[in-house]
């Protein structure tokens, strides 16, 4: 337990969460975030459904990773940044993209940078994005559908980032090689 949140396994998971939790264990392996989230069957189902929906968007794997990691880094989620670095590698995303996202340095293409910038505007301004910023995003080759898909990704990451902050979820062993600290925090810790 961290911060009072249980980290469930198959022996302790609430009955209503058991079928989905068991499926997640079988398909993704042990995951501390799911172990916490399973306390609420609704939270577990909401997150996994949002993940499925965002994964099915028109955004390609590089673009999905940009949305996820932009939000994870902005929200300083020390569980999610390593987890999505691991996932990005599994999805075939170039390590240069992951590094740029983690370090908040320029991305390799103008299109990906436009996606990161727009995602940050959505998150920082809680959806109140100026018309000229929407126009710039659309001019980068994205669509209004892309904007709505970013909102789905934002909803997904809000659940995981906030739960991991509240529960102080420790990183899973498989993600520890990708441990992360926000760049400006690394600088002040020196």
XYZ file of C-alpha atoms in Angstrom:
190
model
C 0.000 0.000 0.000
C 1.088 3.540 -0.717
C -0.899 6.479 0.601
C -3.513 3.999 1.828
C -4.302 2.578 -1.623
C -4.287 -1.204 -1.924
C -2.233 -2.836 -4.664
C -4.472 -5.724 -5.562
C -3.625 -9.141 -6.893
C -6.024 -11.918 -7.885
C -6.487 -12.888 -4.233
C -7.483 -9.416 -3.020
C -9.143 -7.767 -6.033
C -12.806 -6.819 -5.503
C -15.112 -9.357 -7.125
C -16.610 -6.819 -9.537
C -13.121 -5.988 -10.856
C -11.905 -9.587 -11.050
C -12.791 -10.497 -14.682
C -11.221 -7.382 -16.223
C -8.277 -7.389 -13.813
C -7.572 -11.052 -14.613
C -7.745 -10.295 -18.350
C -5.301 -7.386 -17.936
C -2.881 -9.551 -15.952
C -3.008 -12.197 -18.673
C -2.508 -9.732 -21.538
C -0.164 -7.120 -20.055
C 1.430 -8.797 -17.058
C 1.723 -7.319 -13.598
C 0.985 -3.589 -13.583
C 0.988 -1.538 -10.390
C -1.403 1.011 -11.855
C -4.036 -1.620 -12.626
C -3.442 -3.104 -9.172
C -4.467 0.238 -7.650
C -7.231 1.040 -10.137
C -8.923 -2.328 -9.544
C -10.238 -1.016 -6.216
C -12.995 0.579 -8.308
C -14.449 -1.556 -11.101
C -15.787 1.616 -12.735
C -12.373 3.305 -12.714
C -10.697 0.178 -14.086
C -13.259 -0.173 -16.853
C -13.245 3.557 -17.673
C -9.482 3.637 -18.075
C -9.219 0.450 -20.114
C -12.095 1.486 -22.364
C -10.573 4.943 -22.947
C -7.263 3.241 -23.759
C -8.987 1.009 -26.319
C -10.811 3.968 -27.840
C -7.721 6.175 -28.054
C -5.703 3.289 -29.485
C -8.291 3.016 -32.282
C -8.054 6.685 -33.325
C -6.730 7.896 -36.665
C -3.476 8.985 -35.017
C -0.505 6.767 -35.886
C 1.726 5.219 -33.208
C 4.168 8.143 -33.206
C 1.291 10.587 -32.816
C -0.423 8.585 -30.065
C 2.874 8.499 -28.213
C 3.234 12.267 -28.595
C -0.209 12.822 -27.061
C 0.322 10.352 -24.204
C 3.829 11.450 -23.310
C 3.133 15.163 -23.684
C 0.400 14.818 -21.070
C 2.448 12.477 -18.866
C 5.426 14.852 -18.873
C 3.273 17.945 -18.332
C 1.588 16.251 -15.365
C 4.943 14.900 -14.106
C 3.733 11.307 -13.864
C 6.800 9.309 -12.843
C 4.880 6.057 -13.364
C 3.370 6.860 -16.773
C 6.416 8.350 -18.514
C 8.494 5.163 -18.057
C 5.474 2.952 -18.848
C 4.782 4.795 -22.101
C 8.474 4.806 -23.003
C 8.313 1.008 -22.735
C 5.059 0.953 -24.737
C 6.483 3.258 -27.421
C 9.354 0.872 -27.971
C 6.894 -2.041 -28.235
C 4.876 0.011 -30.773
C 7.941 0.651 -32.947
C 8.217 4.357 -32.141
C 11.696 5.761 -32.790
C 13.664 6.276 -29.559
C 14.490 9.824 -30.745
C 10.799 10.705 -30.399
C 10.609 9.229 -26.898
C 13.782 11.030 -25.836
C 12.561 14.383 -27.164
C 9.242 13.956 -25.362
C 10.864 12.913 -22.088
C 13.441 15.725 -22.228
C 11.060 18.354 -23.633
C 13.366 19.028 -26.567
C 12.301 19.554 -30.207
C 10.661 16.626 -31.958
C 12.072 15.401 -35.295
C 9.212 16.734 -37.454
C 7.175 19.924 -37.629
C 3.967 17.860 -37.619
C 4.827 16.052 -34.368
C 5.897 19.327 -32.769
C 2.560 20.892 -33.786
C 0.790 17.951 -32.144
C 2.769 18.354 -28.921
C 2.152 22.112 -28.864
C -1.579 21.705 -29.414
C -1.865 18.936 -26.809
C -0.090 21.166 -24.286
C -2.483 24.012 -25.070
C -5.465 21.721 -24.489
C -4.091 20.480 -21.156
C -2.735 23.767 -19.804
C -5.807 25.767 -20.828
C -8.357 23.083 -19.936
C -9.701 23.105 -23.494
C -9.830 26.891 -23.876
C -7.614 26.999 -26.972
C -7.469 30.196 -29.023
C -8.888 30.124 -32.564
C -5.490 30.939 -34.087
C -3.958 27.959 -32.270
C -6.688 25.678 -33.616
C -6.038 27.081 -37.105
C -2.285 26.475 -36.767
C -2.952 22.883 -35.702
C -5.247 22.298 -38.657
C -2.671 23.901 -40.979
C -0.150 21.290 -39.767
C -2.293 18.629 -41.445
C -4.549 17.599 -38.578
C -8.352 17.687 -38.531
C -11.183 18.516 -36.176
C -11.471 14.759 -35.681
C -7.842 14.789 -34.474
C -8.760 17.456 -31.914
C -11.551 15.291 -30.524
C -9.224 12.282 -30.444
C -6.720 14.309 -28.400
C -9.522 14.965 -25.904
C -10.067 11.192 -25.577
C -6.330 10.739 -24.924
C -6.441 13.566 -22.396
C -9.313 11.887 -20.553
C -7.388 8.611 -20.476
C -4.187 10.204 -19.201
C -6.021 12.324 -16.630
C -7.227 9.123 -14.991
C -3.815 7.447 -14.971
C -1.779 10.527 -14.038
C -4.073 11.551 -11.197
C -4.471 8.028 -9.802
C -0.714 7.461 -9.877
C -0.097 10.793 -8.130
C -2.648 10.046 -5.410
C -1.585 6.423 -4.920
C 2.143 7.128 -5.311
C 2.286 4.042 -7.517
C 5.828 2.651 -7.647
C 7.247 1.868 -11.068
C 6.916 -1.712 -12.233
C 10.180 -3.606 -12.672
C 9.778 -3.789 -16.458
C 9.622 0.035 -16.618
C 12.470 0.846 -14.221
C 15.075 1.032 -16.988
C 13.095 4.047 -18.255
C 12.898 5.880 -14.899
C 12.244 9.575 -15.417
C 12.405 12.931 -13.667
C 11.140 16.157 -15.245
C 13.999 18.061 -16.919
C 13.626 21.265 -14.897
C 13.552 19.242 -11.667
C 16.756 17.449 -12.662
C 18.393 20.842 -13.156
C 17.344 22.146 -9.725
C 18.442 18.961 -7.972
C 22.061 19.362 -9.132
